[in-house]
């Protein structure tokens, strides 16, 4: 079969849509493919908790199945869960969302991101976002027929979006900005003053903000997460994305939510109801239990992540891989410039020679080049061993080594 079709006007075009062809394959996937073929690898690559979902949450899900709760829910999600999400956001950040009209339970934050783009972005609209960035941000914009415009960040500004850089990226076609803080892949956070400056630019140019706050509970070193929607004037122009994957160790349950003003939620519902119908029923009952009784487990996991965070940051700096202090999520983002290797070469050679998996920083955008992402959602002992292997590798490959 040929890879194109003949059109009535005599031209021919490919079977695969232009939107899909415009999306580059994930820069992470190749390393996962290599990893799958190797034994005894210490993986600092996969961005998910190593903890099992807490017992009380798993048992609540099992109980819901045993009680026959196996049917579709409302497209919006179980009302009791939406009420719990509303209370949760208000308790932590002082922002109230009406559970009846301003919250949708989604199949993970990834779906929330995509329905937000579907609702907001028209053909050719531009959406700003940080660089480096979570790998799904540009494809989500492209799938909505928009254009992703990266806003550069770097070590010098702790990988924060600066209002001045944001201004430089704005054109008459700019519709929105994606904020993802605490950040994947860098672990960067935005302080209140930083966010107020960004909010001022958004208001000045009448931009929407899609705020991906999936790591909101994973913050360290005295940092207090600031919910973008809690800032003055921002609730009405913000789509808040949140979920259960990271704080409650529920990645495989695929459960998240979007919260926004009612007219935006109604628009997003048009995409959600036809693409997804509703989030998995069993997962929704698990999420209800997580919000009701999961706080002690969250605190325990955050404390352990913090212990690992301090280990890996000190370890990288002691090795000579300069690493700024990540104060959120569970990633370190050290520079590997001392080796003279590209980030892709560093990651592949480290995997082959020392069986430690990290992700090249360039997989997350041009500004990630020269860094690697190391996820410390791995046991303390394995991180210690990984650091020793990385030390050996760097000693062999740093500038001047023979």
JSON list of N, CA and C in Angstrom, two decimals, residues 262-335:
[
{"chain": "A", "resi": 262, "resn": "UNK", "atom": "N", "xyz": [-17.54, 28.33, 35.08]},
{"chain": "A", "resi": 262, "resn": "UNK", "atom": "CA", "xyz": [-18.55, 27.42, 34.54]},
{"chain": "A", "resi": 262, "resn": "UNK", "atom": "C", "xyz": [-18.59, 27.39, 33.02]},
{"chain": "A", "resi": 263, "resn": "UNK", "atom": "N", "xyz": [-18.43, 28.53, 32.35]},
{"chain": "A", "resi": 263, "resn": "UNK", "atom": "CA", "xyz": [-18.52, 28.50, 30.89]},
{"chain": "A", "resi": 263, "resn": "UNK", "atom": "C", "xyz": [-17.35, 27.75, 30.26]},
{"chain": "A", "resi": 264, "resn": "UNK", "atom": "N", "xyz": [-16.17, 27.84, 30.86]},
{"chain": "A", "resi": 264, "resn": "UNK", "atom": "CA", "xyz": [-15.03, 27.07, 30.36]},
{"chain": "A", "resi": 264, "resn": "UNK", "atom": "C", "xyz": [-15.22, 25.58, 30.62]},
{"chain": "A", "resi": 265, "resn": "UNK", "atom": "N", "xyz": [-15.75, 25.24, 31.79]},
{"chain": "A", "resi": 265, "resn": "UNK", "atom": "CA", "xyz": [-16.02, 23.84, 32.09]},
{"chain": "A", "resi": 265, "resn": "UNK", "atom": "C", "xyz": [-17.04, 23.26, 31.12]},
{"chain": "A", "resi": 266, "resn": "UNK", "atom": "N", "xyz": [-18.07, 24.04, 30.80]},
{"chain": "A", "resi": 266, "resn": "UNK", "atom": "CA", "xyz": [-19.07, 23.57, 29.84]},
{"chain": "A", "resi": 266, "resn": "UNK", "atom": "C", "xyz": [-18.44, 23.33, 28.47]},
{"chain": "A", "resi": 267, "resn": "UNK", "atom": "N", "xyz": [-17.51, 24.20, 28.07]},
{"chain": "A", "resi": 267, "resn": "UNK", "atom": "CA", "xyz": [-16.82, 24.01, 26.79]},
{"chain": "A", "resi": 267, "resn": "UNK", "atom": "C", "xyz": [-15.94, 22.77, 26.83]},
{"chain": "A", "resi": 268, "resn": "UNK", "atom": "N", "xyz": [-15.20, 22.57, 27.91]},
{"chain": "A", "resi": 268, "resn": "UNK", "atom": "CA", "xyz": [-14.35, 21.40, 28.03]},
{"chain": "A", "resi": 268, "resn": "UNK", "atom": "C", "xyz": [-15.16, 20.11, 28.09]},
{"chain": "A", "resi": 269, "resn": "UNK", "atom": "N", "xyz": [-16.34, 20.19, 28.67]},
{"chain": "A", "resi": 269, "resn": "UNK", "atom": "CA", "xyz": [-17.19, 19.01, 28.76]},
{"chain": "A", "resi": 269, "resn": "UNK", "atom": "C", "xyz": [-17.55, 18.48, 27.37]},
{"chain": "A", "resi": 270, "resn": "UNK", "atom": "N", "xyz": [-17.68, 19.36, 26.38]},
{"chain": "A", "resi": 270, "resn": "UNK", "atom": "CA", "xyz": [-18.01, 18.91, 25.03]},
{"chain": "A", "resi": 270, "resn": "UNK", "atom": "C", "xyz": [-16.94, 17.97, 24.48]},
{"chain": "A", "resi": 271, "resn": "UNK", "atom": "N", "xyz": [-15.69, 18.24, 24.82]},
{"chain": "A", "resi": 271, "resn": "UNK", "atom": "CA", "xyz": [-14.62, 17.33, 24.39]},
{"chain": "A", "resi": 271, "resn": "UNK", "atom": "C", "xyz": [-14.60, 16.09, 25.28]},
{"chain": "A", "resi": 272, "resn": "UNK", "atom": "N", "xyz": [-14.70, 16.29, 26.57]},
{"chain": "A", "resi": 272, "resn": "UNK", "atom": "CA", "xyz": [-14.60, 15.18, 27.53]},
{"chain": "A", "resi": 272, "resn": "UNK", "atom": "C", "xyz": [-15.68, 14.12, 27.31]},
{"chain": "A", "resi": 273, "resn": "UNK", "atom": "N", "xyz": [-16.92, 14.55, 27.09]},
{"chain": "A", "resi": 273, "resn": "UNK", "atom": "CA", "xyz": [-18.01, 13.58, 27.04]},
{"chain": "A", "resi": 273, "resn": "UNK", "atom": "C", "xyz": [-17.95, 12.69, 25.80]},
{"chain": "A", "resi": 274, "resn": "UNK", "atom": "N", "xyz": [-17.36, 13.21, 24.72]},
{"chain": "A", "resi": 274, "resn": "UNK", "atom": "CA", "xyz": [-17.28, 12.41, 23.50]},
{"chain": "A", "resi": 274, "resn": "UNK", "atom": "C", "xyz": [-15.99, 11.59, 23.41]},
{"chain": "A", "resi": 275, "resn": "UNK", "atom": "N", "xyz": [-14.94, 12.08, 24.02]},
{"chain": "A", "resi": 275, "resn": "UNK", "atom": "CA", "xyz": [-13.66, 11.36, 23.96]},
{"chain": "A", "resi": 275, "resn": "UNK", "atom": "C", "xyz": [-13.55, 10.33, 25.08]},
{"chain": "A", "resi": 276, "resn": "UNK", "atom": "N", "xyz": [-14.04, 10.68, 26.28]},
{"chain": "A", "resi": 276, "resn": "UNK", "atom": "CA", "xyz": [-13.77, 9.85, 27.44]},
{"chain": "A", "resi": 276, "resn": "UNK", "atom": "C", "xyz": [-15.02, 9.35, 28.15]},
{"chain": "A", "resi": 277, "resn": "UNK", "atom": "N", "xyz": [-16.16, 9.98, 27.97]},
{"chain": "A", "resi": 277, "resn": "UNK", "atom": "CA", "xyz": [-17.41, 9.67, 28.65]},
{"chain": "A", "resi": 277, "resn": "UNK", "atom": "C", "xyz": [-17.31, 10.03, 30.13]},
{"chain": "A", "resi": 278, "resn": "UNK", "atom": "N", "xyz": [-16.51, 9.26, 30.88]},
{"chain": "A", "resi": 278, "resn": "UNK", "atom": "CA", "xyz": [-16.28, 9.58, 32.29]},
{"chain": "A", "resi": 278, "resn": "UNK", "atom": "C", "xyz": [-15.00, 8.89, 32.74]},
{"chain": "A", "resi": 279, "resn": "UNK", "atom": "N", "xyz": [-14.43, 9.38, 33.80]},
{"chain": "A", "resi": 279, "resn": "UNK", "atom": "CA", "xyz": [-13.23, 8.75, 34.36]},
{"chain": "A", "resi": 279, "resn": "UNK", "atom": "C", "xyz": [-13.60, 7.38, 34.93]},
{"chain": "A", "resi": 280, "resn": "UNK", "atom": "N", "xyz": [-12.63, 6.47, 35.04]},
{"chain": "A", "resi": 280, "resn": "UNK", "atom": "CA", "xyz": [-12.94, 5.13, 35.56]},
{"chain": "A", "resi": 280, "resn": "UNK", "atom": "C", "xyz": [-13.62, 5.18, 36.92]},
{"chain": "A", "resi": 281, "resn": "UNK", "atom": "N", "xyz": [-14.71, 4.45, 37.04]},
{"chain": "A", "resi": 281, "resn": "UNK", "atom": "CA", "xyz": [-15.52, 4.49, 38.26]},
{"chain": "A", "resi": 281, "resn": "UNK", "atom": "C", "xyz": [-14.73, 4.04, 39.48]},
{"chain": "A", "resi": 282, "resn": "UNK", "atom": "N", "xyz": [-14.02, 2.92, 39.36]},
{"chain": "A", "resi": 282, "resn": "UNK", "atom": "CA", "xyz": [-13.24, 2.41, 40.48]},
{"chain": "A", "resi": 282, "resn": "UNK", "atom": "C", "xyz": [-12.20, 3.43, 40.94]},
{"chain": "A", "resi": 283, "resn": "UNK", "atom": "N", "xyz": [-11.55, 4.08, 39.99]},
{"chain": "A", "resi": 283, "resn": "UNK", "atom": "CA", "xyz": [-10.56, 5.09, 40.33]},
{"chain": "A", "resi": 283, "resn": "UNK", "atom": "C", "xyz": [-11.19, 6.27, 41.07]},
{"chain": "A", "resi": 284, "resn": "UNK", "atom": "N", "xyz": [-12.40, 6.62, 40.69]},
{"chain": "A", "resi": 284, "resn": "UNK", "atom": "CA", "xyz": [-13.07, 7.73, 41.36]},
{"chain": "A", "resi": 284, "resn": "UNK", "atom": "C", "xyz": [-13.33, 7.42, 42.83]},
{"chain": "A", "resi": 285, "resn": "UNK", "atom": "N", "xyz": [-13.73, 6.18, 43.11]},
{"chain": "A", "resi": 285, "resn": "UNK", "atom": "CA", "xyz": [-13.94, 5.81, 44.52]},
{"chain": "A", "resi": 285, "resn": "UNK", "atom": "C", "xyz": [-12.62, 5.79, 45.28]},
{"chain": "A", "resi": 286, "resn": "UNK", "atom": "N", "xyz": [-11.56, 5.38, 44.60]},
{"chain": "A", "resi": 286, "resn": "UNK", "atom": "CA", "xyz": [-10.24, 5.44, 45.22]},
{"chain": "A", "resi": 286, "resn": "UNK", "atom": "C", "xyz": [-9.84, 6.89, 45.52]},
{"chain": "A", "resi": 287, "resn": "UNK", "atom": "N", "xyz": [-10.10, 7.79, 44.57]},
{"chain": "A", "resi": 287, "resn": "UNK", "atom": "CA", "xyz": [-9.79, 9.20, 44.77]},
{"chain": "A", "resi": 287, "resn": "UNK", "atom": "C", "xyz": [-10.57, 9.81, 45.92]},
{"chain": "A", "resi": 288, "resn": "UNK", "atom": "N", "xyz": [-11.82, 9.39, 46.07]},
{"chain": "A", "resi": 288, "resn": "UNK", "atom": "CA", "xyz": [-12.64, 9.89, 47.17]},
{"chain": "A", "resi": 288, "resn": "UNK", "atom": "C", "xyz": [-12.02, 9.51, 48.51]},
{"chain": "A", "resi": 289, "resn": "UNK", "atom": "N", "xyz": [-11.54, 8.28, 48.61]},
{"chain": "A", "resi": 289, "resn": "UNK", "atom": "CA", "xyz": [-10.88, 7.83, 49.84]},
{"chain": "A", "resi": 289, "resn": "UNK", "atom": "C", "xyz": [-9.56, 8.56, 50.06]},
{"chain": "A", "resi": 290, "resn": "UNK", "atom": "N", "xyz": [-8.82, 8.81, 48.97]},
{"chain": "A", "resi": 290, "resn": "UNK", "atom": "CA", "xyz": [-7.55, 9.51, 49.09]},
{"chain": "A", "resi": 290, "resn": "UNK", "atom": "C", "xyz": [-7.74, 10.90, 49.71]},
{"chain": "A", "resi": 291, "resn": "UNK", "atom": "N", "xyz": [-8.74, 11.62, 49.24]},
{"chain": "A", "resi": 291, "resn": "UNK", "atom": "CA", "xyz": [-8.99, 12.96, 49.77]},
{"chain": "A", "resi": 291, "resn": "UNK", "atom": "C", "xyz": [-9.52, 12.92, 51.19]},
{"chain": "A", "resi": 292, "resn": "UNK", "atom": "N", "xyz": [-10.27, 11.88, 51.52]},
{"chain": "A", "resi": 292, "resn": "UNK", "atom": "CA", "xyz": [-10.87, 11.79, 52.85]},
{"chain": "A", "resi": 292, "resn": "UNK", "atom": "C", "xyz": [-9.86, 11.36, 53.91]},
{"chain": "A", "resi": 293, "resn": "UNK", "atom": "N", "xyz": [-8.97, 10.40, 53.58]},
{"chain": "A", "resi": 293, "resn": "UNK", "atom": "CA", "xyz": [-8.14, 9.79, 54.61]},
{"chain": "A", "resi": 293, "resn": "UNK", "atom": "C", "xyz": [-6.69, 9.58, 54.20]},
{"chain": "A", "resi": 294, "resn": "UNK", "atom": "N", "xyz": [-6.24, 10.21, 53.13]},
{"chain": "A", "resi": 294, "resn": "UNK", "atom": "CA", "xyz": [-4.90, 9.94, 52.63]},
{"chain": "A", "resi": 294, "resn": "UNK", "atom": "C", "xyz": [-3.83, 10.91, 53.07]},
{"chain": "A", "resi": 295, "resn": "UNK", "atom": "N", "xyz": [-4.17, 11.88, 53.89]},
{"chain": "A", "resi": 295, "resn": "UNK", "atom": "CA", "xyz": [-3.23, 12.95, 54.20]},
{"chain": "A", "resi": 295, "resn": "UNK", "atom": "C", "xyz": [-1.99, 12.45, 54.94]},
{"chain": "A", "resi": 296, "resn": "UNK", "atom": "N", "xyz": [-2.16, 11.53, 55.87]},
{"chain": "A", "resi": 296, "resn": "UNK", "atom": "CA", "xyz": [-1.00, 11.02, 56.61]},
{"chain": "A", "resi": 296, "resn": "UNK", "atom": "C", "xyz": [-0.01, 10.33, 55.67]},
{"chain": "A", "resi": 297, "resn": "UNK", "atom": "N", "xyz": [-0.54, 9.58, 54.71]},
{"chain": "A", "resi": 297, "resn": "UNK", "atom": "CA", "xyz": [0.34, 8.92, 53.74]},
{"chain": "A", "resi": 297, "resn": "UNK", "atom": "C", "xyz": [1.06, 9.94, 52.87]},
{"chain": "A", "resi": 298, "resn": "UNK", "atom": "N", "xyz": [0.36, 11.00, 52.48]},
{"chain": "A", "resi": 298, "resn": "UNK", "atom": "CA", "xyz": [1.01, 12.05, 51.68]},
{"chain": "A", "resi": 298, "resn": "UNK", "atom": "C", "xyz": [2.18, 12.64, 52.45]},
{"chain": "A", "resi": 299, "resn": "UNK", "atom": "N", "xyz": [1.96, 12.99, 53.70]},
{"chain": "A", "resi": 299, "resn": "UNK", "atom": "CA", "xyz": [3.03, 13.59, 54.50]},
{"chain": "A", "resi": 299, "resn": "UNK", "atom": "C", "xyz": [4.23, 12.64, 54.62]},
{"chain": "A", "resi": 300, "resn": "UNK", "atom": "N", "xyz": [3.95, 11.36, 54.80]},
{"chain": "A", "resi": 300, "resn": "UNK", "atom": "CA", "xyz": [5.04, 10.40, 54.90]},
{"chain": "A", "resi": 300, "resn": "UNK", "atom": "C", "xyz": [5.85, 10.30, 53.62]},
{"chain": "A", "resi": 301, "resn": "UNK", "atom": "N", "xyz": [5.16, 10.24, 52.49]},
{"chain": "A", "resi": 301, "resn": "UNK", "atom": "CA", "xyz": [5.87, 10.15, 51.22]},
{"chain": "A", "resi": 301, "resn": "UNK", "atom": "C", "xyz": [6.66, 11.41, 50.92]},
{"chain": "A", "resi": 302, "resn": "UNK", "atom": "N", "xyz": [6.10, 12.58, 51.22]},
{"chain": "A", "resi": 302, "resn": "UNK", "atom": "CA", "xyz": [6.80, 13.84, 50.97]},
{"chain": "A", "resi": 302, "resn": "UNK", "atom": "C", "xyz": [8.07, 13.92, 51.82]},
{"chain": "A", "resi": 303, "resn": "UNK", "atom": "N", "xyz": [7.98, 13.48, 53.07]},
{"chain": "A", "resi": 303, "resn": "UNK", "atom": "CA", "xyz": [9.15, 13.48, 53.94]},
{"chain": "A", "resi": 303, "resn": "UNK", "atom": "C", "xyz": [10.26, 12.60, 53.38]},
{"chain": "A", "resi": 304, "resn": "UNK", "atom": "N", "xyz": [9.90, 11.44, 52.86]},
{"chain": "A", "resi": 304, "resn": "UNK", "atom": "CA", "xyz": [10.90, 10.54, 52.29]},
{"chain": "A", "resi": 304, "resn": "UNK", "atom": "C", "xyz": [11.46, 11.10, 50.99]},
{"chain": "A", "resi": 305, "resn": "UNK", "atom": "N", "xyz": [10.62, 11.71, 50.14]},
{"chain": "A", "resi": 305, "resn": "UNK", "atom": "CA", "xyz": [11.13, 12.35, 48.93]},
{"chain": "A", "resi": 305, "resn": "UNK", "atom": "C", "xyz": [12.14, 13.45, 49.29]},
{"chain": "A", "resi": 306, "resn": "UNK", "atom": "N", "xyz": [11.85, 14.19, 50.33]},
{"chain": "A", "resi": 306, "resn": "UNK", "atom": "CA", "xyz": [12.75, 15.26, 50.72]},
{"chain": "A", "resi": 306, "resn": "UNK", "atom": "C", "xyz": [14.11, 14.71, 51.14]},
{"chain": "A", "resi": 307, "resn": "UNK", "atom": "N", "xyz": [14.11, 13.59, 51.86]},
{"chain": "A", "resi": 307, "resn": "UNK", "atom": "CA", "xyz": [15.36, 12.95, 52.26]},
{"chain": "A", "resi": 307, "resn": "UNK", "atom": "C", "xyz": [16.16, 12.53, 51.03]},
{"chain": "A", "resi": 308, "resn": "UNK", "atom": "N", "xyz": [15.50, 11.95, 50.06]},
{"chain": "A", "resi": 308, "resn": "UNK", "atom": "CA", "xyz": [16.16, 11.52, 48.82]},
{"chain": "A", "resi": 308, "resn": "UNK", "atom": "C", "xyz": [16.63, 12.73, 48.02]},
{"chain": "A", "resi": 309, "resn": "UNK", "atom": "N", "xyz": [15.82, 13.78, 48.01]},
{"chain": "A", "resi": 309, "resn": "UNK", "atom": "CA", "xyz": [16.17, 15.00, 47.28]},
{"chain": "A", "resi": 309, "resn": "UNK", "atom": "C", "xyz": [17.50, 15.55, 47.77]},
{"chain": "A", "resi": 310, "resn": "UNK", "atom": "N", "xyz": [17.64, 15.65, 49.07]},
{"chain": "A", "resi": 310, "resn": "UNK", "atom": "CA", "xyz": [18.88, 16.19, 49.63]},
{"chain": "A", "resi": 310, "resn": "UNK", "atom": "C", "xyz": [20.08, 15.30, 49.29]},
{"chain": "A", "resi": 311, "resn": "UNK", "atom": "N", "xyz": [19.87, 14.00, 49.30]},
{"chain": "A", "resi": 311, "resn": "UNK", "atom": "CA", "xyz": [20.93, 13.06, 48.94]},
{"chain": "A", "resi": 311, "resn": "UNK", "atom": "C", "xyz": [21.38, 13.26, 47.50]},
{"chain": "A", "resi": 312, "resn": "UNK", "atom": "N", "xyz": [20.42, 13.30, 46.57]},
{"chain": "A", "resi": 312, "resn": "UNK", "atom": "CA", "xyz": [20.80, 13.31, 45.16]},
{"chain": "A", "resi": 312, "resn": "UNK", "atom": "C", "xyz": [21.39, 14.65, 44.73]},
{"chain": "A", "resi": 313, "resn": "UNK", "atom": "N", "xyz": [20.89, 15.75, 45.28]},
{"chain": "A", "resi": 313, "resn": "UNK", "atom": "CA", "xyz": [21.43, 17.07, 44.92]},
{"chain": "A", "resi": 313, "resn": "UNK", "atom": "C", "xyz": [22.86, 17.20, 45.43]},
{"chain": "A", "resi": 314, "resn": "UNK", "atom": "N", "xyz": [23.09, 16.82, 46.69]},
{"chain": "A", "resi": 314, "resn": "UNK", "atom": "CA", "xyz": [24.45, 16.87, 47.23]},
{"chain": "A", "resi": 314, "resn": "UNK", "atom": "C", "xyz": [25.35, 15.93, 46.44]},
{"chain": "A", "resi": 315, "resn": "UNK", "atom": "N", "xyz": [24.84, 14.74, 46.11]},
{"chain": "A", "resi": 315, "resn": "UNK", "atom": "CA", "xyz": [25.64, 13.78, 45.37]},
{"chain": "A", "resi": 315, "resn": "UNK", "atom": "C", "xyz": [26.08, 14.30, 44.03]},
{"chain": "A", "resi": 316, "resn": "UNK", "atom": "N", "xyz": [25.16, 14.89, 43.28]},
{"chain": "A", "resi": 316, "resn": "UNK", "atom": "CA", "xyz": [25.52, 15.42, 41.96]},
{"chain": "A", "resi": 316, "resn": "UNK", "atom": "C", "xyz": [26.55, 16.54, 42.10]},
{"chain": "A", "resi": 317, "resn": "UNK", "atom": "N", "xyz": [26.34, 17.44, 43.03]},
{"chain": "A", "resi": 317, "resn": "UNK", "atom": "CA", "xyz": [27.29, 18.54, 43.19]},
{"chain": "A", "resi": 317, "resn": "UNK", "atom": "C", "xyz": [28.66, 18.05, 43.63]},
{"chain": "A", "resi": 318, "resn": "UNK", "atom": "N", "xyz": [28.69, 17.05, 44.51]},
{"chain": "A", "resi": 318, "resn": "UNK", "atom": "CA", "xyz": [29.98, 16.50, 44.94]},
{"chain": "A", "resi": 318, "resn": "UNK", "atom": "C", "xyz": [30.71, 15.84, 43.77]},
{"chain": "A", "resi": 319, "resn": "UNK", "atom": "N", "xyz": [29.96, 15.22, 42.86]},
{"chain": "A", "resi": 319, "resn": "UNK", "atom": "CA", "xyz": [30.56, 14.56, 41.68]},
{"chain": "A", "resi": 319, "resn": "UNK", "atom": "C", "xyz": [31.11, 15.60, 40.70]},
{"chain": "A", "resi": 320, "resn": "UNK", "atom": "N", "xyz": [30.57, 16.81, 40.75]},
{"chain": "A", "resi": 320, "resn": "UNK", "atom": "CA", "xyz": [30.97, 17.86, 39.81]},
{"chain": "A", "resi": 320, "resn": "UNK", "atom": "C", "xyz": [29.93, 18.16, 38.77]},
{"chain": "A", "resi": 321, "resn": "UNK", "atom": "N", "xyz": [28.73, 17.54, 38.89]},
{"chain": "A", "resi": 321, "resn": "UNK", "atom": "CA", "xyz": [27.62, 17.84, 38.00]},
{"chain": "A", "resi": 321, "resn": "UNK", "atom": "C", "xyz": [26.76, 18.90, 38.69]},
{"chain": "A", "resi": 322, "resn": "UNK", "atom": "N", "xyz": [27.00, 20.14, 38.33]},
{"chain": "A", "resi": 322, "resn": "UNK", "atom": "CA", "xyz": [26.36, 21.25, 39.03]},
{"chain": "A", "resi": 322, "resn": "UNK", "atom": "C", "xyz": [24.85, 21.11, 38.97]},
{"chain": "A", "resi": 323, "resn": "UNK", "atom": "N", "xyz": [24.22, 21.17, 40.14]},
{"chain": "A", "resi": 323, "resn": "UNK", "atom": "CA", "xyz": [22.77, 20.94, 40.23]},
{"chain": "A", "resi": 323, "resn": "UNK", "atom": "C", "xyz": [22.15, 21.98, 41.15]},
{"chain": "A", "resi": 324, "resn": "UNK", "atom": "N", "xyz": [21.27, 22.82, 40.60]},
{"chain": "A", "resi": 324, "resn": "UNK", "atom": "CA", "xyz": [20.57, 23.79, 41.44]},
{"chain": "A", "resi": 324, "resn": "UNK", "atom": "C", "xyz": [19.57, 23.03, 42.32]},
{"chain": "A", "resi": 325, "resn": "UNK", "atom": "N", "xyz": [19.13, 23.66, 43.40]},
{"chain": "A", "resi": 325, "resn": "UNK", "atom": "CA", "xyz": [18.26, 22.97, 44.34]},
{"chain": "A", "resi": 325, "resn": "UNK", "atom": "C", "xyz": [16.82, 22.93, 43.84]},
{"chain": "A", "resi": 326, "resn": "UNK", "atom": "N", "xyz": [16.32, 21.74, 43.49]},
{"chain": "A", "resi": 326, "resn": "UNK", "atom": "CA", "xyz": [14.91, 21.63, 43.12]},
{"chain": "A", "resi": 326, "resn": "UNK", "atom": "C", "xyz": [14.06, 21.67, 44.40]},
{"chain": "A", "resi": 327, "resn": "UNK", "atom": "N", "xyz": [13.02, 22.46, 44.39]},
{"chain": "A", "resi": 327, "resn": "UNK", "atom": "CA", "xyz": [12.20, 22.60, 45.61]},
{"chain": "A", "resi": 327, "resn": "UNK", "atom": "C", "xyz": [10.79, 22.09, 45.42]},
{"chain": "A", "resi": 328, "resn": "UNK", "atom": "N", "xyz": [10.59, 21.31, 44.36]},
{"chain": "A", "resi": 328, "resn": "UNK", "atom": "CA", "xyz": [9.29, 20.71, 44.15]},
{"chain": "A", "resi": 328, "resn": "UNK", "atom": "C", "xyz": [9.40, 19.49, 43.24]},
{"chain": "A", "resi": 329, "resn": "UNK", "atom": "N", "xyz": [8.29, 18.75, 43.12]},
{"chain": "A", "resi": 329, "resn": "UNK", "atom": "CA", "xyz": [8.21, 17.52, 42.32]},
{"chain": "A", "resi": 329, "resn": "UNK", "atom": "C", "xyz": [9.20, 16.49, 42.86]},
{"chain": "A", "resi": 330, "resn": "UNK", "atom": "N", "xyz": [9.73, 15.60, 42.01]},
{"chain": "A", "resi": 330, "resn": "UNK", "atom": "CA", "xyz": [10.76, 14.66, 42.48]},
{"chain": "A", "resi": 330, "resn": "UNK", "atom": "C", "xyz": [11.83, 14.44, 41.41]},
{"chain": "A", "resi": 331, "resn": "UNK", "atom": "N", "xyz": [12.34, 15.55, 40.88]},
{"chain": "A", "resi": 331, "resn": "UNK", "atom": "CA", "xyz": [13.36, 15.52, 39.84]},
{"chain": "A", "resi": 331, "resn": "UNK", "atom": "C", "xyz": [14.54, 16.41, 40.20]},
{"chain": "A", "resi": 332, "resn": "UNK", "atom": "N", "xyz": [15.74, 15.96, 39.86]},
{"chain": "A", "resi": 332, "resn": "UNK", "atom": "CA", "xyz": [16.92, 16.81, 39.84]},
{"chain": "A", "resi": 332, "resn": "UNK", "atom": "C", "xyz": [17.33, 16.99, 38.39]},
{"chain": "A", "resi": 333, "resn": "UNK", "atom": "N", "xyz": [17.97, 18.12, 38.09]},
{"chain": "A", "resi": 333, "resn": "UNK", "atom": "CA", "xyz": [18.26, 18.46, 36.69]},
{"chain": "A", "resi": 333, "resn": "UNK", "atom": "C", "xyz": [19.69, 18.99, 36.59]},
{"chain": "A", "resi": 334, "resn": "UNK", "atom": "N", "xyz": [20.67, 18.11, 36.83]},
{"chain": "A", "resi": 334, "resn": "UNK", "atom": "CA", "xyz": [22.06, 18.58, 36.85]},
{"chain": "A", "resi": 334, "resn": "UNK", "atom": "C", "xyz": [22.61, 18.88, 35.47]},
{"chain": "A", "resi": 335, "resn": "UNK", "atom": "N", "xyz": [23.55, 19.79, 35.43]},
{"chain": "A", "resi": 335, "resn": "UNK", "atom": "CA", "xyz": [24.33, 20.05, 34.21]},
{"chain": "A", "resi": 335, "resn": "UNK", "atom": "C", "xyz": [25.39, 18.97, 34.06]}
]
